Amino acid sequence: MKRLARLLILLVFLLGLWWILLSLGHILHHEDPLAKADVIFVLGGSRIDRIAEAGDLYLEGWAPRILLSRQLSEGGEVALRERGITVPAEVDIQRTVLVNMGVPSDAVEALTAEQVTTATEGDALVDAARAHNWSHIIVVTSKLHTARARLAVTRRFAGTSTRIVMRASRHDRANVDRWWETRSDSRFALFEAQRMLAYWVGIAD
């Protein structure tokens, strides 16, 4: 009987694990209904997908301005700049893309400090929201990053009346139903799953 009980427990565990793996893409994907906002904030971590979404949202009239994150410079960028070689920052390339999409240059701003995590981006966004008195913010990221990003950002705005609308880029090719089929999606999903678990158990913010 004890052996049968152990086997049943193991079976239930394996079935639960299988269900979690099958559902992981949807666990990691959370979007809010679009609503008019004061600004569209683009999280770092994607070269063009998120920027293209922000540009489309702006052109559709969802917000009058776009705020870009500023990603940490690579070692090679820093080394070349120290030699006096001009290396365009990613945020400057993104700004150019937005202008080429038809977004006015004066409608695009960027954080001044480089950001290292979603949490630090959330902190910087809180400061910007206070400085500009923003009460409604659309945050753009990738599909498999939306749930954790929403958790990280809304934690920063806890106790305020600021409304956060989380949106995934429509240009992101990730398949939330079959996230395991491509190397990039599977790596992203498994990394996000680890980070989400760390958020839930309280060892990450």
PDB file of C-alpha atoms in Angstrom:
ATOM      1  CA  MET A   1       0.000   0.000   0.000  1.00  0.00           C
ATOM      2  CA  LYS A   2       2.813   2.397   0.862  1.00  0.00           C
ATOM      3  CA  ARG A   3       4.477   1.720  -2.468  1.00  0.00           C
ATOM      4  CA  LEU A   4       1.210   2.317  -4.309  1.00  0.00           C
ATOM      5  CA  ALA A   5       0.698   5.572  -2.409  1.00  0.00           C
ATOM      6  CA  ARG A   6       4.197   6.739  -3.368  1.00  0.00           C
ATOM      7  CA  LEU A   7       3.562   5.878  -7.002  1.00  0.00           C
ATOM      8  CA  LEU A   8       0.291   7.797  -6.960  1.00  0.00           C
ATOM      9  CA  ILE A   9       1.992  10.818  -5.394  1.00  0.00           C
ATOM     10  CA  LEU A  10       4.746  10.637  -8.012  1.00  0.00           C
ATOM     11  CA  LEU A  11       2.173  10.362 -10.793  1.00  0.00           C
ATOM     12  CA  VAL A  12       0.249  13.379  -9.508  1.00  0.00           C
ATOM     13  CA  PHE A  13       3.507  15.333  -9.247  1.00  0.00           C
ATOM     14  CA  LEU A  14       4.561  14.436 -12.786  1.00  0.00           C
ATOM     15  CA  LEU A  15       1.139  15.288 -14.186  1.00  0.00           C
ATOM     16  CA  GLY A  16       1.222  18.617 -12.379  1.00  0.00           C
ATOM     17  CA  LEU A  17       4.698  19.346 -13.699  1.00  0.00           C
ATOM     18  CA  TRP A  18       3.602  18.412 -17.221  1.00  0.00           C
ATOM     19  CA  TRP A  19       0.613  20.749 -16.962  1.00  0.00           C
ATOM     20  CA  ILE A  20       2.837  23.596 -15.751  1.00  0.00           C
ATOM     21  CA  LEU A  21       5.251  23.076 -18.640  1.00  0.00           C
ATOM     22  CA  LEU A  22       2.432  23.015 -21.183  1.00  0.00           C
ATOM     23  CA  SER A  23       0.905  26.150 -19.652  1.00  0.00           C
ATOM     24  CA  LEU A  24       4.163  28.000 -19.003  1.00  0.00           C
ATOM     25  CA  GLY A  25       3.832  30.317 -21.990  1.00  0.00           C
ATOM     26  CA  HIS A  26       0.430  31.496 -20.788  1.00  0.00           C
ATOM     27  CA  ILE A  27       1.638  31.799 -17.184  1.00  0.00           C
ATOM     28  CA  LEU A  28       4.379  34.142 -18.366  1.00  0.00           C
ATOM     29  CA  HIS A  29       2.137  36.099 -20.752  1.00  0.00           C
ATOM     30  CA  HIS A  30      -0.143  38.751 -19.268  1.00  0.00           C
ATOM     31  CA  GLU A  31      -1.546  41.743 -21.126  1.00  0.00           C
ATOM     32  CA  ASP A  32      -3.953  44.413 -19.940  1.00  0.00           C
ATOM     33  CA  PRO A  33      -6.642  46.018 -22.091  1.00  0.00           C
ATOM     34  CA  LEU A  34      -5.327  49.097 -23.852  1.00  0.00           C
ATOM     35  CA  ALA A  35      -6.323  52.472 -22.454  1.00  0.00           C
ATOM     36  CA  LYS A  36      -5.269  56.045 -23.141  1.00  0.00           C
ATOM     37  CA  ALA A  37      -2.126  56.935 -21.220  1.00  0.00           C
ATOM     38  CA  ASP A  38       0.244  59.795 -20.488  1.00  0.00           C
ATOM     39  CA  VAL A  39       3.283  57.939 -21.785  1.00  0.00           C
ATOM     40  CA  ILE A  40       4.464  54.688 -23.365  1.00  0.00           C
ATOM     41  CA  PHE A  41       7.460  53.233 -21.519  1.00  0.00           C
ATOM     42  CA  VAL A  42       9.615  50.729 -23.412  1.00  0.00           C
ATOM     43  CA  LEU A  43      11.495  48.214 -21.289  1.00  0.00           C
ATOM     44  CA  GLY A  44      15.007  47.290 -22.396  1.00  0.00           C
ATOM     45  CA  GLY A  45      15.989  43.863 -23.645  1.00  0.00           C
ATOM     46  CA  SER A  46      14.823  43.965 -27.246  1.00  0.00           C
ATOM     47  CA  ARG A  47      16.482  45.786 -30.120  1.00  0.00           C
ATOM     48  CA  ILE A  48      13.469  46.593 -32.320  1.00  0.00           C
ATOM     49  CA  ASP A  49      10.335  44.542 -31.464  1.00  0.00           C
ATOM     50  CA  ARG A  50       9.350  46.613 -28.444  1.00  0.00           C
ATOM     51  CA  ILE A  51      10.310  49.870 -30.124  1.00  0.00           C
ATOM     52  CA  ALA A  52       8.138  49.068 -33.143  1.00  0.00           C
ATOM     53  CA  GLU A  53       5.202  48.381 -30.819  1.00  0.00           C
ATOM     54  CA  ALA A  54       5.718  51.674 -29.000  1.00  0.00           C
ATOM     55  CA  GLY A  55       5.798  53.516 -32.315  1.00  0.00           C
ATOM     56  CA  ASP A  56       2.615  51.823 -33.473  1.00  0.00           C
ATOM     57  CA  LEU A  57       0.839  52.614 -30.196  1.00  0.00           C
ATOM     58  CA  TYR A  58       1.904  56.250 -30.451  1.00  0.00           C
ATOM     59  CA  LEU A  59       0.709  56.526 -34.053  1.00  0.00           C
ATOM     60  CA  GLU A  60      -2.601  54.921 -33.029  1.00  0.00           C
ATOM     61  CA  GLY A  61      -3.064  57.705 -30.487  1.00  0.00           C
ATOM     62  CA  TRP A  62      -2.753  55.805 -27.220  1.00  0.00           C
ATOM     63  CA  ALA A  63      -0.261  58.229 -25.652  1.00  0.00           C
ATOM     64  CA  PRO A  64       1.399  61.547 -26.591  1.00  0.00           C
ATOM     65  CA  ARG A  65       4.969  60.548 -25.766  1.00  0.00           C
ATOM     66  CA  ILE A  66       7.387  57.629 -25.529  1.00  0.00           C
ATOM     67  CA  LEU A  67       9.975  57.029 -22.817  1.00  0.00           C
ATOM     68  CA  LEU A  68      12.841  54.670 -23.644  1.00  0.00           C
ATOM     69  CA  SER A  69      14.907  52.686 -21.189  1.00  0.00           C
ATOM     70  CA  ARG A  70      18.671  52.949 -21.504  1.00  0.00           C
ATOM     71  CA  GLN A  71      20.357  49.552 -21.556  1.00  0.00           C
ATOM     72  CA  LEU A  72      23.723  48.781 -20.012  1.00  0.00           C
ATOM     73  CA  SER A  73      26.534  49.366 -22.502  1.00  0.00           C
ATOM     74  CA  GLU A  74      28.485  46.321 -23.639  1.00  0.00           C
ATOM     75  CA  GLY A  75      32.152  46.065 -22.752  1.00  0.00           C
ATOM     76  CA  GLY A  76      33.140  46.521 -26.374  1.00  0.00           C
ATOM     77  CA  GLU A  77      31.131  49.735 -26.624  1.00  0.00           C
ATOM     78  CA  VAL A  78      32.844  51.167 -23.560  1.00  0.00           C
ATOM     79  CA  ALA A  79      36.297  50.129 -24.787  1.00  0.00           C
ATOM     80  CA  LEU A  80      35.803  51.684 -28.222  1.00  0.00           C
ATOM     81  CA  ARG A  81      34.453  54.924 -26.792  1.00  0.00           C
ATOM     82  CA  GLU A  82      37.479  55.134 -24.525  1.00  0.00           C
ATOM     83  CA  ARG A  83      39.585  55.036 -27.707  1.00  0.00           C
ATOM     84  CA  GLY A  84      37.613  57.961 -29.089  1.00  0.00           C
ATOM     85  CA  ILE A  85      35.635  55.829 -31.533  1.00  0.00           C
ATOM     86  CA  THR A  86      31.999  56.816 -31.983  1.00  0.00           C
ATOM     87  CA  VAL A  87      29.637  53.939 -31.215  1.00  0.00           C
ATOM     88  CA  PRO A  88      25.912  54.777 -31.415  1.00  0.00           C
ATOM     89  CA  ALA A  89      24.082  53.841 -28.230  1.00  0.00           C
ATOM     90  CA  GLU A  90      21.208  51.425 -28.717  1.00  0.00           C
ATOM     91  CA  VAL A  91      18.783  53.995 -27.362  1.00  0.00           C
ATOM     92  CA  ASP A  92      19.888  56.456 -30.070  1.00  0.00           C
ATOM     93  CA  ILE A  93      19.301  53.831 -32.762  1.00  0.00           C
ATOM     94  CA  GLN A  94      15.861  53.169 -31.299  1.00  0.00           C
ATOM     95  CA  ARG A  95      15.060  56.864 -31.294  1.00  0.00           C
ATOM     96  CA  THR A  96      16.016  57.058 -34.974  1.00  0.00           C
ATOM     97  CA  VAL A  97      13.730  54.110 -35.763  1.00  0.00           C
ATOM     98  CA  LEU A  98      10.815  55.827 -34.024  1.00  0.00           C
ATOM     99  CA  VAL A  99      11.399  59.067 -35.918  1.00  0.00           C
ATOM    100  CA  ASN A 100      11.564  57.105 -39.172  1.00  0.00           C
ATOM    101  CA  MET A 101       8.206  55.557 -38.237  1.00  0.00           C
ATOM    102  CA  GLY A 102       6.718  59.043 -38.049  1.00  0.00           C
ATOM    103  CA  VAL A 103       6.996  59.761 -34.326  1.00  0.00           C
ATOM    104  CA  PRO A 104       8.094  63.390 -33.730  1.00  0.00           C
ATOM    105  CA  SER A 105      11.565  63.566 -32.191  1.00  0.00           C
ATOM    106  CA  ASP A 106      10.325  65.816 -29.390  1.00  0.00           C
ATOM    107  CA  ALA A 107       7.827  63.113 -28.379  1.00  0.00           C
ATOM    108  CA  VAL A 108      10.643  60.657 -27.578  1.00  0.00           C
ATOM    109  CA  GLU A 109      12.638  60.782 -24.350  1.00  0.00           C
ATOM    110  CA  ALA A 110      15.047  58.348 -22.707  1.00  0.00           C
ATOM    111  CA  LEU A 111      16.124  57.594 -19.171  1.00  0.00           C
ATOM    112  CA  THR A 112      19.438  59.257 -18.374  1.00  0.00           C
ATOM    113  CA  ALA A 113      20.929  56.368 -16.387  1.00  0.00           C
ATOM    114  CA  GLU A 114      21.667  52.903 -17.737  1.00  0.00           C
ATOM    115  CA  GLN A 115      19.406  50.179 -16.341  1.00  0.00           C
ATOM    116  CA  VAL A 116      20.481  46.676 -15.354  1.00  0.00           C
ATOM    117  CA  THR A 117      17.208  44.925 -14.435  1.00  0.00           C
ATOM    118  CA  THR A 118      13.453  45.240 -14.840  1.00  0.00           C
ATOM    119  CA  ALA A 119      13.340  46.250 -11.175  1.00  0.00           C
ATOM    120  CA  THR A 120      15.682  49.208 -11.687  1.00  0.00           C
ATOM    121  CA  GLU A 121      13.648  50.224 -14.731  1.00  0.00           C
ATOM    122  CA  GLY A 122      10.579  50.200 -12.509  1.00  0.00           C
ATOM    123  CA  ASP A 123      12.313  52.424  -9.958  1.00  0.00           C
ATOM    124  CA  ALA A 124      13.356  54.846 -12.695  1.00  0.00           C
ATOM    125  CA  LEU A 125       9.811  54.885 -14.064  1.00  0.00           C
ATOM    126  CA  VAL A 126       8.427  55.780 -10.634  1.00  0.00           C
ATOM    127  CA  ASP A 127      10.804  58.748 -10.465  1.00  0.00           C
ATOM    128  CA  ALA A 128       9.826  59.864 -13.973  1.00  0.00           C
ATOM    129  CA  ALA A 129       6.120  59.502 -13.206  1.00  0.00           C
ATOM    130  CA  ARG A 130       6.467  61.668 -10.106  1.00  0.00           C
ATOM    131  CA  ALA A 131       8.470  64.287 -11.977  1.00  0.00           C
ATOM    132  CA  HIS A 132       5.944  64.512 -14.833  1.00  0.00           C
ATOM    133  CA  ASN A 133       2.788  63.756 -12.827  1.00  0.00           C
ATOM    134  CA  TRP A 134       1.907  60.748 -15.001  1.00  0.00           C
ATOM    135  CA  SER A 135      -1.120  58.799 -13.790  1.00  0.00           C
ATOM    136  CA  HIS A 136      -1.558  56.313 -16.666  1.00  0.00           C
ATOM    137  CA  ILE A 137       1.392  54.461 -18.213  1.00  0.00           C
ATOM    138  CA  ILE A 138       1.573  51.846 -20.973  1.00  0.00           C
ATOM    139  CA  VAL A 139       4.572  49.546 -20.470  1.00  0.00           C
ATOM    140  CA  VAL A 140       5.784  47.654 -23.548  1.00  0.00           C
ATOM    141  CA  THR A 141       7.836  44.475 -23.428  1.00  0.00           C
ATOM    142  CA  SER A 142       8.018  40.984 -24.971  1.00  0.00           C
ATOM    143  CA  LYS A 143       5.254  38.384 -24.643  1.00  0.00           C
ATOM    144  CA  LEU A 144       7.073  36.010 -22.295  1.00  0.00           C
ATOM    145  CA  HIS A 145       8.261  38.903 -20.138  1.00  0.00           C
ATOM    146  CA  THR A 146       4.899  40.576 -19.534  1.00  0.00           C
ATOM    147  CA  ALA A 147       3.808  38.751 -16.364  1.00  0.00           C
ATOM    148  CA  ARG A 148       7.063  39.243 -14.474  1.00  0.00           C
ATOM    149  CA  ALA A 149       7.490  42.784 -15.767  1.00  0.00           C
ATOM    150  CA  ARG A 150       3.999  43.657 -14.588  1.00  0.00           C
ATOM    151  CA  LEU A 151       4.755  42.239 -11.148  1.00  0.00           C
ATOM    152  CA  ALA A 152       8.041  44.159 -10.922  1.00  0.00           C
ATOM    153  CA  VAL A 153       6.610  47.473 -12.104  1.00  0.00           C
ATOM    154  CA  THR A 154       3.347  47.391 -10.138  1.00  0.00           C
ATOM    155  CA  ARG A 155       5.290  46.629  -6.957  1.00  0.00           C
ATOM    156  CA  ARG A 156       7.117  49.916  -7.453  1.00  0.00           C
ATOM    157  CA  PHE A 157       3.857  51.801  -7.849  1.00  0.00           C
ATOM    158  CA  ALA A 158       2.167  50.174  -4.840  1.00  0.00           C
ATOM    159  CA  GLY A 159       0.395  52.791  -2.749  1.00  0.00           C
ATOM    160  CA  THR A 160       0.025  55.207  -5.660  1.00  0.00           C
ATOM    161  CA  SER A 161      -2.920  55.880  -7.949  1.00  0.00           C
ATOM    162  CA  THR A 162      -0.842  55.361 -11.105  1.00  0.00           C
ATOM    163  CA  ARG A 163      -2.369  52.849 -13.491  1.00  0.00           C
ATOM    164  CA  ILE A 164      -0.047  50.476 -15.344  1.00  0.00           C
ATOM    165  CA  VAL A 165      -1.142  48.887 -18.629  1.00  0.00           C
ATOM    166  CA  MET A 166       1.172  46.044 -19.657  1.00  0.00           C
ATOM    167  CA  ARG A 167       1.410  45.290 -23.369  1.00  0.00           C
ATOM    168  CA  ALA A 168       3.419  42.795 -25.409  1.00  0.00           C
ATOM    169  CA  SER A 169       4.809  43.735 -28.786  1.00  0.00           C
ATOM    170  CA  ARG A 170       2.643  42.554 -31.658  1.00  0.00           C
ATOM    171  CA  HIS A 171       5.911  42.085 -33.557  1.00  0.00           C
ATOM    172  CA  ASP A 172       7.263  39.540 -31.059  1.00  0.00           C
ATOM    173  CA  ARG A 173       7.279  36.147 -32.808  1.00  0.00           C
ATOM    174  CA  ALA A 174       7.305  34.115 -29.591  1.00  0.00           C
ATOM    175  CA  ASN A 175       4.645  31.376 -29.559  1.00  0.00           C
ATOM    176  CA  VAL A 176       3.139  31.248 -26.069  1.00  0.00           C
ATOM    177  CA  ASP A 177       1.257  28.043 -26.933  1.00  0.00           C
ATOM    178  CA  ARG A 178       4.358  26.142 -28.045  1.00  0.00           C
ATOM    179  CA  TRP A 179       7.231  28.014 -26.402  1.00  0.00           C
ATOM    180  CA  TRP A 180       9.501  24.947 -26.480  1.00  0.00           C
ATOM    181  CA  GLU A 181       9.695  24.744 -30.273  1.00  0.00           C
ATOM    182  CA  THR A 182      12.452  27.313 -30.815  1.00  0.00           C
ATOM    183  CA  ARG A 183      15.723  27.724 -28.984  1.00  0.00           C
ATOM    184  CA  SER A 184      15.220  31.431 -28.341  1.00  0.00           C
ATOM    185  CA  ASP A 185      11.692  30.991 -26.953  1.00  0.00           C
ATOM    186  CA  SER A 186      12.641  28.044 -24.753  1.00  0.00           C
ATOM    187  CA  ARG A 187      15.643  29.844 -23.274  1.00  0.00           C
ATOM    188  CA  PHE A 188      13.605  32.983 -22.659  1.00  0.00           C
ATOM    189  CA  ALA A 189      10.696  31.064 -21.118  1.00  0.00           C
ATOM    190  CA  LEU A 190      12.870  28.991 -18.782  1.00  0.00           C
ATOM    191  CA  PHE A 191      14.806  32.066 -17.665  1.00  0.00           C
ATOM    192  CA  GLU A 192      11.570  33.958 -17.024  1.00  0.00           C
ATOM    193  CA  ALA A 193      10.141  30.979 -15.131  1.00  0.00           C
ATOM    194  CA  GLN A 194      13.133  30.977 -12.785  1.00  0.00           C
ATOM    195  CA  ARG A 195      12.881  34.715 -12.223  1.00  0.00           C
ATOM    196  CA  MET A 196       9.130  34.545 -11.675  1.00  0.00           C
ATOM    197  CA  LEU A 197       9.593  31.795  -9.086  1.00  0.00           C
ATOM    198  CA  ALA A 198      12.193  33.938  -7.336  1.00  0.00           C
ATOM    199  CA  TYR A 199       9.671  36.810  -7.241  1.00  0.00           C
ATOM    200  CA  TRP A 200       6.974  34.574  -5.796  1.00  0.00           C
ATOM    201  CA  VAL A 201       9.158  33.182  -2.995  1.00  0.00           C
ATOM    202  CA  GLY A 202      10.513  36.632  -2.155  1.00  0.00           C
ATOM    203  CA  ILE A 203      14.184  36.285  -3.070  1.00  0.00           C
ATOM    204  CA  ALA A 204      13.994  38.750  -5.971  1.00  0.00           C
ATOM    205  CA  ASP A 205      12.275  42.078  -6.425  1.00  0.00           C
TER     206      ASP A 205
END
